[in-house]
Every structure is written in C-alpha cells, then in structure tokens.
C-alpha cells in the first residue's frame, strides 16, 4: 500500500514555465518526480527542484508498481493538460483514492484545440485513441460532428484518415494541431481521403464531419452491418429490444446467448463508458461477435465463452439483460435474480418451446408480453405482396425497486 502523498500535475507544452504557483510549490516539495523525458531538462533548471526525476515507465501499467515500491514521502507525476480528462489522474484516483491524490490541472489539449478551431467545446465530441483501438472513434462520427481527438503518435493521423475513408467519411476535414501553446506549434490541414502530411508525435486532431455521411450513431443498424450465421436479432426486433433495455452511460449489460453480438454492440454504441458482456457457448459465434464489435467501433465488448447459467456467476451485476438464445428456466431465474433493482430484462423467442418459457417468466415476474410481426413488400409475379419474417415474442420486465 502506498505510504506517500501523490500530486498529479498537468503541464502545458512549455513545461514548468506554464505552471501555477501551487504546482511549482508541489515540485519544490517533491522527493520523486515522474515526467516525460522532454520535460527533464526544464525540470533540472528549476532552482527549487531537488527531487530525483524519472521517466514514465513502459508499459504505463508499471507506474503503479513503481509508486508502491517508492520510499519517498511525496511523489509528483507530471502529465500534460488535465489529468482527469483521458489522463493519468483517473487511474491514480481509482487505485489510491482521493485522500492520497492531489490533482492540479492545466488547460487540456481539447480546450486548446477547440479554441484554435473556433469551436465551442460543449458542441464537440472528445475522444482519445491514445493506447486504444482507433476504431473506438466510430460511435462519435455522424453528420456535421465536430470531433477532437487525443492522438497517440505521428502515425495517428494516417490511421485515422484511412479509417474515416473506409467508413464513408473520406470528405471529412482533418486539422492536426501539434505542440499547442509551445514554440514549435504547427498546424496541418487536409481531407481524410487524401491525407499525406507527416506530423510530430505530440498533437491533437480536429475532425469536421461532412454534411452527408453514413449512419454510425444511434441504434437500429441495418442487418447487413453484422457478420452472422443466421443467429441475428433482426433490425426491427433489435430496435424494439434496445428501446426497452434503456441504455445509459456507464451501465453494465449482459447479452446472453449473444450470437453475432448485435444487441450488445448497439447497446454500447449509445451507452458510452458502459461495460457489456457477450456470453455464448459457441466459440465461432463469439469470434464473429468480436469481429463485429471491432468493425462497429466498440472493441471493448467482453466475450465470455461459457455454458449457461454457470457462465454468469462471476459477472458484475447488470443494469440490463438481453436474452436472445440459450434460454432455460435456470437461466431466466439467474438473470432475474442478478438484475439490479430498476434494471430491464428483455428476452426474445421464435420457437413455441422458448415462447412457453417467456410465458412462465411473465406469469412469475410480471412485465409485458409483445408479439412482433414484420412484413416487407416483395414482388409477387408482376405485382407486390407482403412477405413476413418469423414472428418474435418479446418479454420485457423492469425489476421493482424495493
């Protein structure tokens, strides 16, 4: 357990000269400072700084072991911008607690980029691709979106431009803002489809999405978006289920008998920061779900290969559950018992046998039973007629708050 006091300081591009008086006092009081190598020379020139200065470890996760092993009583971590905006501060608070951590923020790169672009930051999407799959930006792309992106390195703009072009945003305007607020500040502009600039490692990316762009946000994706083997909750039934599941940011979600993972993927797409688990006993189905999640911009979807209901035992209690396959009395009971109060459970059936289980669940726990029938107009000879899909029985229940 860490005995030291931890101060996390946000710096600007110019290093210590950008700091406030409280931040400078913290540096002067520190016995150990951890900072990026580009700040080491400037720190050594600070008259009042006597602490040992180390570089951030690689991989980043080793920082916790370094702090735990330190004998110094005051450790200062030098980050850039606001430590609590996709920064190191969040992890430190989660690990060591607020009583051990003092945070002194600086202007964030998001703020500096927004001001440079003349964008109101409250009208912008802010996202990081630093240490995260670049596809995770996809849920933030939509018509006329203004997206501010914290980049990882000099290769980020090329990778982002390629992703934008692949997903129908090739006409998006990209602006790379390097070393914002520093002496080496530089700006690079271009269209995603023809991006060719070489840029420095340290930068932000501003993306202006075009007026005409494909659908990536919201729910009700076309069935063709998903790779599947036939085990797919169709668009119309999926949209109905999601409306009743009521996704919200930070929710815990189970997709039981996940198949292609379509419901979990769309849940994550509208419920940012949620934790979603796709549970299925078939590894081939889970492999498809994994590919679908990556392609749709939610690579954080967790995939659980397990038999039911045993595979649910160690999962965190959910705020919402969708059961699309593998239904049995024990699965239904386990799901309802583990569901958080006020949470929503939705189950679908297309066979008479599974429908009987939903009828029993409705009788035991209440809720609503709905029959969803969908018909599409199709050619019939020289005319047109209605061609039906298999009807879906939907059971929805909200667990009472006691």
GROMACS .gro file of C-alpha atoms in nm:
model
  402
    1UNK     CA    1   0.000   0.000   0.000
    2UNK     CA    2   0.137   0.339  -0.099
    3UNK     CA    3   0.251   0.546   0.200
    4UNK     CA    4   0.348   0.856   0.002
    5UNK     CA    5   0.137   1.158  -0.087
    6UNK     CA    6   0.079   1.178  -0.461
    7UNK     CA    7   0.042   1.502  -0.659
    8UNK     CA    8  -0.059   1.482  -1.024
    9UNK     CA    9   0.027   1.798  -1.216
   10UNK     CA   10  -0.096   1.891  -1.561
   11UNK     CA   11   0.165   2.076  -1.767
   12UNK     CA   12   0.146   2.283  -2.081
   13UNK     CA   13   0.369   2.244  -2.385
   14UNK     CA   14   0.633   2.475  -2.235
   15UNK     CA   15   0.680   2.257  -1.928
   16UNK     CA   16   0.743   2.409  -1.583
   17UNK     CA   17   0.716   2.770  -1.705
   18UNK     CA   18   0.347   2.702  -1.778
   19UNK     CA   19   0.272   2.602  -1.418
   20UNK     CA   20   0.077   2.783  -1.148
   21UNK     CA   21   0.226   2.869  -0.809
   22UNK     CA   22   0.065   2.566  -0.634
   23UNK     CA   23   0.212   2.336  -0.899
   24UNK     CA   24   0.559   2.489  -0.864
   25UNK     CA   25   0.540   2.454  -0.486
   26UNK     CA   26   0.450   2.087  -0.527
   27UNK     CA   27   0.755   2.033  -0.748
   28UNK     CA   28   0.976   2.205  -0.492
   29UNK     CA   29   0.840   1.985  -0.213
   30UNK     CA   30   0.867   1.656  -0.405
   31UNK     CA   31   1.120   1.383  -0.332
   32UNK     CA   32   1.044   1.198  -0.657
   33UNK     CA   33   0.917   1.338  -0.988
   34UNK     CA   34   0.798   1.126  -1.277
   35UNK     CA   35   0.777   1.311  -1.609
   36UNK     CA   36   0.816   1.261  -1.983
   37UNK     CA   37   1.182   1.288  -2.093
   38UNK     CA   38   1.107   1.604  -2.295
   39UNK     CA   39   1.046   1.786  -1.966
   40UNK     CA   40   1.353   1.659  -1.779
   41UNK     CA   41   1.592   1.934  -1.888
   42UNK     CA   42   1.346   2.208  -1.795
   43UNK     CA   43   1.285   2.045  -1.456
   44UNK     CA   44   1.659   2.030  -1.387
   45UNK     CA   45   1.679   2.405  -1.449
   46UNK     CA   46   1.421   2.478  -1.178
   47UNK     CA   47   1.616   2.625  -0.887
   48UNK     CA   48   1.384   2.488  -0.619
   49UNK     CA   49   1.353   2.136  -0.758
   50UNK     CA   50   1.578   1.889  -0.575
   51UNK     CA   51   1.386   1.566  -0.634
   52UNK     CA   52   1.504   1.267  -0.830
   53UNK     CA   53   1.344   1.276  -1.176
   54UNK     CA   54   1.242   0.957  -1.357
   55UNK     CA   55   1.072   0.889  -1.689
   56UNK     CA   56   0.729   0.732  -1.710
   57UNK     CA   57   0.774   0.354  -1.724
   58UNK     CA   58   0.687   0.142  -2.024
   59UNK     CA   59   0.436  -0.011  -2.024
   60UNK     CA   60   0.233   0.254  -1.845
   61UNK     CA   61   0.078  -0.001  -1.606
   62UNK     CA   62   0.419  -0.039  -1.437
   63UNK     CA   63   0.368   0.306  -1.281
   64UNK     CA   64   0.162   0.153  -1.001
   65UNK     CA   65   0.438  -0.091  -0.908
   66UNK     CA   66   0.693   0.192  -0.917
   67UNK     CA   67   0.481   0.406  -0.684
   68UNK     CA   68   0.410   0.117  -0.448
   69UNK     CA   69   0.782   0.042  -0.419
   70UNK     CA   70   0.891   0.405  -0.370
   71UNK     CA   71   1.028   0.511  -0.030
   72UNK     CA   72   0.977   0.883  -0.093
   73UNK     CA   73   0.701   1.059   0.103
   74UNK     CA   74   0.591   1.298  -0.174
   75UNK     CA   75   0.574   1.186  -0.537
   76UNK     CA   76   0.479   1.421  -0.819
   77UNK     CA   77   0.354   1.290  -1.152
   78UNK     CA   78   0.387   1.537  -1.439
   79UNK     CA   79   0.128   1.483  -1.711
   80UNK     CA   80   0.001   1.708  -1.987
   81UNK     CA   81  -0.322   1.907  -1.979
   82UNK     CA   82  -0.597   1.798  -1.742
   83UNK     CA   83  -0.504   1.473  -1.562
   84UNK     CA   84  -0.874   1.385  -1.529
   85UNK     CA   85  -0.958   1.422  -1.900
   86UNK     CA   86  -0.830   1.097  -2.053
   87UNK     CA   87  -0.525   1.140  -1.832
   88UNK     CA   88  -0.335   0.958  -1.559
   89UNK     CA   89  -0.539   1.111  -1.280
   90UNK     CA   90  -0.834   0.877  -1.324
   91UNK     CA   91  -0.624   0.566  -1.276
   92UNK     CA   92  -0.445   0.713  -0.975
   93UNK     CA   93  -0.771   0.803  -0.803
   94UNK     CA   94  -0.912   0.458  -0.870
   95UNK     CA   95  -0.600   0.288  -0.733
   96UNK     CA   96  -0.502   0.509  -0.439
   97UNK     CA   97  -0.813   0.709  -0.350
   98UNK     CA   98  -0.880   1.082  -0.333
   99UNK     CA   99  -0.727   1.119   0.014
  100UNK     CA  100  -0.386   1.019  -0.126
  101UNK     CA  101  -0.406   1.212  -0.453
  102UNK     CA  102  -0.392   1.587  -0.511
  103UNK     CA  103  -0.456   1.698  -0.867
  104UNK     CA  104  -0.350   2.031  -1.017
  105UNK     CA  105  -0.489   2.064  -1.371
  106UNK     CA  106  -0.371   2.267  -1.667
  107UNK     CA  107  -0.561   2.363  -1.979
  108UNK     CA  108  -0.646   2.045  -2.167
  109UNK     CA  109  -0.538   1.977  -2.522
  110UNK     CA  110  -0.908   1.953  -2.602
  111UNK     CA  111  -0.963   2.309  -2.481
  112UNK     CA  112  -0.663   2.444  -2.669
  113UNK     CA  113  -0.767   2.265  -2.988
  114UNK     CA  114  -1.127   2.386  -2.963
  115UNK     CA  115  -1.014   2.747  -2.918
  116UNK     CA  116  -0.777   2.719  -3.213
  117UNK     CA  117  -1.059   2.586  -3.432
  118UNK     CA  118  -1.312   2.840  -3.303
  119UNK     CA  119  -1.539   2.560  -3.183
  120UNK     CA  120  -1.746   2.569  -2.866
  121UNK     CA  121  -1.614   2.271  -2.676
  122UNK     CA  122  -1.958   2.185  -2.539
  123UNK     CA  123  -2.063   2.124  -2.901
  124UNK     CA  124  -1.771   1.888  -2.968
  125UNK     CA  125  -1.714   1.518  -2.919
  126UNK     CA  126  -1.393   1.448  -2.727
  127UNK     CA  127  -1.225   1.110  -2.763
  128UNK     CA  128  -0.883   0.952  -2.720
  129UNK     CA  129  -0.710   0.697  -2.939
  130UNK     CA  130  -0.401   0.700  -2.718
  131UNK     CA  131  -0.347   0.339  -2.618
  132UNK     CA  132  -0.688   0.238  -2.755
  133UNK     CA  133  -0.806   0.080  -3.081
  134UNK     CA  134  -0.855   0.352  -3.338
  135UNK     CA  135  -1.195   0.205  -3.429
  136UNK     CA  136  -1.323   0.326  -3.091
  137UNK     CA  137  -1.380   0.666  -3.252
  138UNK     CA  138  -1.658   0.533  -3.478
  139UNK     CA  139  -1.951   0.590  -3.237
  140UNK     CA  140  -1.855   0.960  -3.227
  141UNK     CA  141  -1.886   1.008  -3.603
  142UNK     CA  142  -2.206   1.139  -3.757
  143UNK     CA  143  -2.323   1.412  -3.991
  144UNK     CA  144  -2.170   1.752  -3.910
  145UNK     CA  145  -1.999   1.617  -3.597
  146UNK     CA  146  -1.701   1.808  -3.465
  147UNK     CA  147  -1.462   1.561  -3.306
  148UNK     CA  148  -1.149   1.644  -3.105
  149UNK     CA  149  -0.910   1.350  -3.086
  150UNK     CA  150  -0.619   1.296  -2.848
  151UNK     CA  151  -0.366   1.120  -3.070
  152UNK     CA  152  -0.110   0.855  -2.980
  153UNK     CA  153   0.184   0.934  -3.209
  154UNK     CA  154   0.284   1.064  -3.552
  155UNK     CA  155   0.112   0.771  -3.722
  156UNK     CA  156  -0.230   0.851  -3.574
  157UNK     CA  157  -0.348   1.095  -3.846
  158UNK     CA  158  -0.272   0.848  -4.126
  159UNK     CA  159  -0.454   0.567  -3.944
  160UNK     CA  160  -0.748   0.792  -3.864
  161UNK     CA  161  -0.770   0.922  -4.221
  162UNK     CA  162  -0.776   0.565  -4.352
  163UNK     CA  163  -1.049   0.468  -4.106
  164UNK     CA  164  -1.259   0.773  -4.196
  165UNK     CA  165  -1.227   0.699  -4.565
  166UNK     CA  166  -1.318   0.331  -4.518
  167UNK     CA  167  -1.637   0.423  -4.330
  168UNK     CA  168  -1.770   0.684  -4.570
  169UNK     CA  169  -1.616   0.993  -4.410
  170UNK     CA  170  -1.347   1.048  -4.673
  171UNK     CA  171  -1.454   1.410  -4.725
  172UNK     CA  172  -1.410   1.493  -4.356
  173UNK     CA  173  -1.171   1.781  -4.294
  174UNK     CA  174  -0.881   1.698  -4.062
  175UNK     CA  175  -0.668   1.953  -3.878
  176UNK     CA  176  -0.364   1.833  -3.686
  177UNK     CA  177  -0.257   2.077  -3.413
  178UNK     CA  178   0.095   1.995  -3.299
  179UNK     CA  179   0.269   2.124  -2.985
  180UNK     CA  180  -0.022   2.355  -2.900
  181UNK     CA  181   0.086   2.656  -2.697
  182UNK     CA  182   0.456   2.585  -2.748
  183UNK     CA  183   0.734   2.740  -2.952
  184UNK     CA  184   0.714   2.459  -3.208
  185UNK     CA  185   0.338   2.488  -3.261
  186UNK     CA  186   0.238   2.375  -3.610
  187UNK     CA  187  -0.087   2.316  -3.799
  188UNK     CA  188  -0.154   2.065  -4.078
  189UNK     CA  189  -0.482   2.058  -4.272
  190UNK     CA  190  -0.632   1.826  -4.529
  191UNK     CA  191  -0.914   1.598  -4.633
  192UNK     CA  192  -0.919   1.246  -4.489
  193UNK     CA  193  -0.928   1.075  -4.829
  194UNK     CA  194  -0.605   1.238  -4.942
  195UNK     CA  195  -0.416   1.284  -4.615
  196UNK     CA  196  -0.040   1.293  -4.678
  197UNK     CA  197   0.116   1.509  -4.404
  198UNK     CA  198   0.393   1.389  -4.176
  199UNK     CA  199   0.340   1.534  -3.829
  200UNK     CA  200   0.516   1.538  -3.490
  201UNK     CA  201   0.432   1.282  -3.223
  202UNK     CA  202   0.262   1.524  -2.982
  203UNK     CA  203  -0.062   1.661  -3.126
  204UNK     CA  204  -0.440   1.683  -3.126
  205UNK     CA  205  -0.662   1.609  -3.427
  206UNK     CA  206  -0.977   1.806  -3.507
  207UNK     CA  207  -1.223   1.634  -3.742
  208UNK     CA  208  -1.510   1.817  -3.910
  209UNK     CA  209  -1.750   1.554  -4.042
  210UNK     CA  210  -1.931   1.634  -4.367
  211UNK     CA  211  -2.298   1.722  -4.411
  212UNK     CA  212  -2.355   1.395  -4.594
  213UNK     CA  213  -2.225   1.093  -4.408
  214UNK     CA  214  -2.334   0.737  -4.327
  215UNK     CA  215  -2.517   0.638  -4.010
  216UNK     CA  216  -2.285   0.533  -3.728
  217UNK     CA  217  -2.455   0.675  -3.419
  218UNK     CA  218  -2.784   0.573  -3.260
  219UNK     CA  219  -2.931   0.224  -3.291
  220UNK     CA  220  -3.123   0.025  -3.547
  221UNK     CA  221  -2.827  -0.063  -3.770
  222UNK     CA  222  -2.900  -0.240  -4.096
  223UNK     CA  223  -2.869  -0.618  -4.062
  224UNK     CA  224  -2.606  -0.614  -4.337
  225UNK     CA  225  -2.365  -0.437  -4.100
  226UNK     CA  226  -2.322  -0.757  -3.899
  227UNK     CA  227  -2.145  -1.077  -3.991
  228UNK     CA  228  -2.367  -1.365  -3.881
  229UNK     CA  229  -2.460  -1.727  -3.945
  230UNK     CA  230  -2.834  -1.669  -3.925
  231UNK     CA  231  -2.836  -1.616  -3.547
  232UNK     CA  232  -2.912  -1.246  -3.563
  233UNK     CA  233  -3.179  -1.041  -3.388
  234UNK     CA  234  -3.328  -0.861  -3.687
  235UNK     CA  235  -3.322  -0.484  -3.706
  236UNK     CA  236  -3.687  -0.416  -3.620
  237UNK     CA  237  -3.692  -0.652  -3.320
  238UNK     CA  238  -3.347  -0.532  -3.212
  239UNK     CA  239  -3.458  -0.168  -3.210
  240UNK     CA  240  -3.763  -0.259  -3.001
  241UNK     CA  241  -3.547  -0.451  -2.753
  242UNK     CA  242  -3.297  -0.167  -2.719
  243UNK     CA  243  -3.572   0.086  -2.655
  244UNK     CA  244  -3.692  -0.125  -2.363
  245UNK     CA  245  -3.343  -0.205  -2.235
  246UNK     CA  246  -3.297   0.173  -2.191
  247UNK     CA  247  -2.918   0.203  -2.234
  248UNK     CA  248  -2.740   0.470  -2.030
  249UNK     CA  249  -2.374   0.574  -1.992
  250UNK     CA  250  -2.176   0.353  -1.756
  251UNK     CA  251  -2.434   0.073  -1.750
  252UNK     CA  252  -2.342  -0.294  -1.707
  253UNK     CA  253  -2.507  -0.505  -1.979
  254UNK     CA  254  -2.536  -0.878  -2.043
  255UNK     CA  255  -2.612  -1.016  -2.390
  256UNK     CA  256  -2.698  -1.378  -2.309
  257UNK     CA  257  -2.680  -1.621  -2.599
  258UNK     CA  258  -2.517  -1.335  -2.786
  259UNK     CA  259  -2.472  -1.494  -3.129
  260UNK     CA  260  -2.339  -1.220  -3.357
  261UNK     CA  261  -2.334  -0.973  -3.066
  262UNK     CA  262  -2.557  -0.722  -3.248
  263UNK     CA  263  -2.765  -0.621  -2.944
  264UNK     CA  264  -2.458  -0.572  -2.722
  265UNK     CA  265  -2.281  -0.375  -2.995
  266UNK     CA  266  -2.572  -0.137  -3.043
  267UNK     CA  267  -2.615  -0.103  -2.665
  268UNK     CA  268  -2.251   0.005  -2.637
  269UNK     CA  269  -2.286   0.239  -2.931
  270UNK     CA  270  -2.543   0.452  -2.747
  271UNK     CA  271  -2.432   0.392  -2.386
  272UNK     CA  272  -2.081   0.531  -2.364
  273UNK     CA  273  -1.849   0.403  -2.092
  274UNK     CA  274  -2.076   0.101  -2.043
  275UNK     CA  275  -1.942  -0.248  -1.968
  276UNK     CA  276  -2.103  -0.504  -2.196
  277UNK     CA  277  -2.059  -0.882  -2.190
  278UNK     CA  278  -2.146  -1.112  -2.480
  279UNK     CA  279  -2.200  -1.462  -2.340
  280UNK     CA  280  -2.222  -1.764  -2.568
  281UNK     CA  281  -2.102  -2.125  -2.555
  282UNK     CA  282  -2.012  -2.131  -2.926
  283UNK     CA  283  -1.657  -2.001  -2.993
  284UNK     CA  284  -1.736  -1.942  -3.360
  285UNK     CA  285  -2.028  -1.718  -3.269
  286UNK     CA  286  -1.809  -1.525  -3.027
  287UNK     CA  287  -1.539  -1.486  -3.292
  288UNK     CA  288  -1.799  -1.326  -3.520
  289UNK     CA  289  -1.918  -1.105  -3.235
  290UNK     CA  290  -1.561  -0.994  -3.174
  291UNK     CA  291  -1.511  -0.901  -3.540
  292UNK     CA  292  -1.844  -0.720  -3.548
  293UNK     CA  293  -1.757  -0.523  -3.234
  294UNK     CA  294  -1.424  -0.411  -3.376
  295UNK     CA  295  -1.577  -0.314  -3.710
  296UNK     CA  296  -1.857  -0.117  -3.539
  297UNK     CA  297  -1.622   0.079  -3.314
  298UNK     CA  298  -1.686  -0.091  -2.978
  299UNK     CA  299  -1.380  -0.317  -2.938
  300UNK     CA  300  -1.418  -0.310  -2.558
  301UNK     CA  301  -1.706  -0.561  -2.575
  302UNK     CA  302  -1.614  -0.852  -2.345
  303UNK     CA  303  -1.661  -1.202  -2.483
  304UNK     CA  304  -1.742  -1.485  -2.242
  305UNK     CA  305  -1.731  -1.841  -2.376
  306UNK     CA  306  -1.929  -2.045  -2.125
  307UNK     CA  307  -2.223  -2.273  -2.068
  308UNK     CA  308  -2.534  -2.122  -1.915
  309UNK     CA  309  -2.618  -2.036  -1.646
  310UNK     CA  310  -2.277  -2.114  -1.490
  311UNK     CA  311  -2.103  -1.859  -1.711
  312UNK     CA  312  -2.299  -1.578  -1.547
  313UNK     CA  313  -2.177  -1.642  -1.193
  314UNK     CA  314  -1.867  -1.421  -1.195
  315UNK     CA  315  -2.001  -1.130  -1.400
  316UNK     CA  316  -2.082  -0.795  -1.236
  317UNK     CA  317  -2.450  -0.739  -1.157
  318UNK     CA  318  -2.618  -0.598  -1.468
  319UNK     CA  319  -2.837  -0.293  -1.519
  320UNK     CA  320  -2.986  -0.450  -1.832
  321UNK     CA  321  -3.002  -0.800  -1.980
  322UNK     CA  322  -3.098  -0.926  -2.324
  323UNK     CA  323  -3.160  -1.298  -2.370
  324UNK     CA  324  -3.153  -1.393  -2.735
  325UNK     CA  325  -3.056  -1.758  -2.702
  326UNK     CA  326  -2.980  -2.037  -2.457
  327UNK     CA  327  -3.298  -1.974  -2.259
  328UNK     CA  328  -3.394  -2.221  -1.986
  329UNK     CA  329  -3.577  -2.191  -1.652
  330UNK     CA  330  -3.245  -2.174  -1.466
  331UNK     CA  331  -3.104  -1.908  -1.700
  332UNK     CA  332  -3.419  -1.700  -1.664
  333UNK     CA  333  -3.412  -1.728  -1.285
  334UNK     CA  334  -3.039  -1.646  -1.261
  335UNK     CA  335  -3.076  -1.344  -1.489
  336UNK     CA  336  -3.371  -1.202  -1.297
  337UNK     CA  337  -3.206  -1.264  -0.959
  338UNK     CA  338  -2.882  -1.090  -1.063
  339UNK     CA  339  -3.052  -0.795  -1.233
  340UNK     CA  340  -3.014  -0.467  -1.046
  341UNK     CA  341  -3.327  -0.311  -0.899
  342UNK     CA  342  -3.481  -0.083  -1.159
  343UNK     CA  343  -3.300  -0.275  -1.433
  344UNK     CA  344  -3.457  -0.405  -1.753
  345UNK     CA  345  -3.466  -0.760  -1.884
  346UNK     CA  346  -3.575  -0.834  -2.240
  347UNK     CA  347  -3.598  -1.186  -2.385
  348UNK     CA  348  -3.694  -1.296  -2.736
  349UNK     CA  349  -3.839  -1.623  -2.861
  350UNK     CA  350  -3.916  -1.751  -3.210
  351UNK     CA  351  -4.000  -2.113  -3.119
  352UNK     CA  352  -4.304  -2.240  -2.931
  353UNK     CA  353  -4.084  -2.408  -2.671
  354UNK     CA  354  -3.896  -2.088  -2.588
  355UNK     CA  355  -4.218  -1.889  -2.601
  356UNK     CA  356  -4.357  -2.115  -2.327
  357UNK     CA  357  -4.060  -2.016  -2.107
  358UNK     CA  358  -4.134  -1.648  -2.165
  359UNK     CA  359  -4.497  -1.706  -2.075
  360UNK     CA  360  -4.384  -1.864  -1.749
  361UNK     CA  361  -4.149  -1.573  -1.680
  362UNK     CA  362  -4.430  -1.327  -1.745
  363UNK     CA  363  -4.655  -1.516  -1.501
  364UNK     CA  364  -4.381  -1.535  -1.236
  365UNK     CA  365  -4.233  -1.184  -1.258
  366UNK     CA  366  -4.483  -0.969  -1.446
  367UNK     CA  367  -4.389  -0.726  -1.719
  368UNK     CA  368  -4.526  -0.721  -2.072
  369UNK     CA  369  -4.551  -0.981  -2.349
  370UNK     CA  370  -4.544  -0.849  -2.704
  371UNK     CA  371  -4.569  -1.021  -3.040
  372UNK     CA  372  -4.356  -0.851  -3.306
  373UNK     CA  373  -4.452  -0.924  -3.664
  374UNK     CA  374  -4.268  -0.767  -3.956
  375UNK     CA  375  -4.368  -0.783  -4.322
  376UNK     CA  376  -4.178  -0.649  -4.621
  377UNK     CA  377  -4.323  -0.562  -4.959
  378UNK     CA  378  -4.183  -0.807  -5.217
  379UNK     CA  379  -4.255  -0.881  -5.581
  380UNK     CA  380  -4.525  -1.142  -5.644
  381UNK     CA  381  -4.525  -1.207  -6.014
  382UNK     CA  382  -4.595  -0.872  -6.175
  383UNK     CA  383  -4.737  -0.732  -5.852
  384UNK     CA  384  -4.627  -0.693  -5.490
  385UNK     CA  385  -4.730  -0.857  -5.168
  386UNK     CA  386  -4.632  -0.872  -4.804
  387UNK     CA  387  -4.364  -1.128  -4.716
  388UNK     CA  388  -4.345  -1.194  -4.340
  389UNK     CA  389  -4.049  -1.268  -4.118
  390UNK     CA  390  -4.094  -1.522  -3.841
  391UNK     CA  391  -4.284  -1.354  -3.556
  392UNK     CA  392  -4.087  -1.274  -3.241
  393UNK     CA  393  -4.234  -1.299  -2.893
  394UNK     CA  394  -4.079  -1.038  -2.665
  395UNK     CA  395  -4.097  -1.038  -2.288
  396UNK     CA  396  -3.990  -0.722  -2.106
  397UNK     CA  397  -3.979  -0.673  -1.731
  398UNK     CA  398  -3.840  -0.395  -1.511
  399UNK     CA  399  -3.723  -0.525  -1.174
  400UNK     CA  400  -3.902  -0.336  -0.896
  401UNK     CA  401  -3.707  -0.101  -0.672
  402UNK     CA  402  -3.763  -0.206  -0.313
   0.00000   0.00000   0.00000
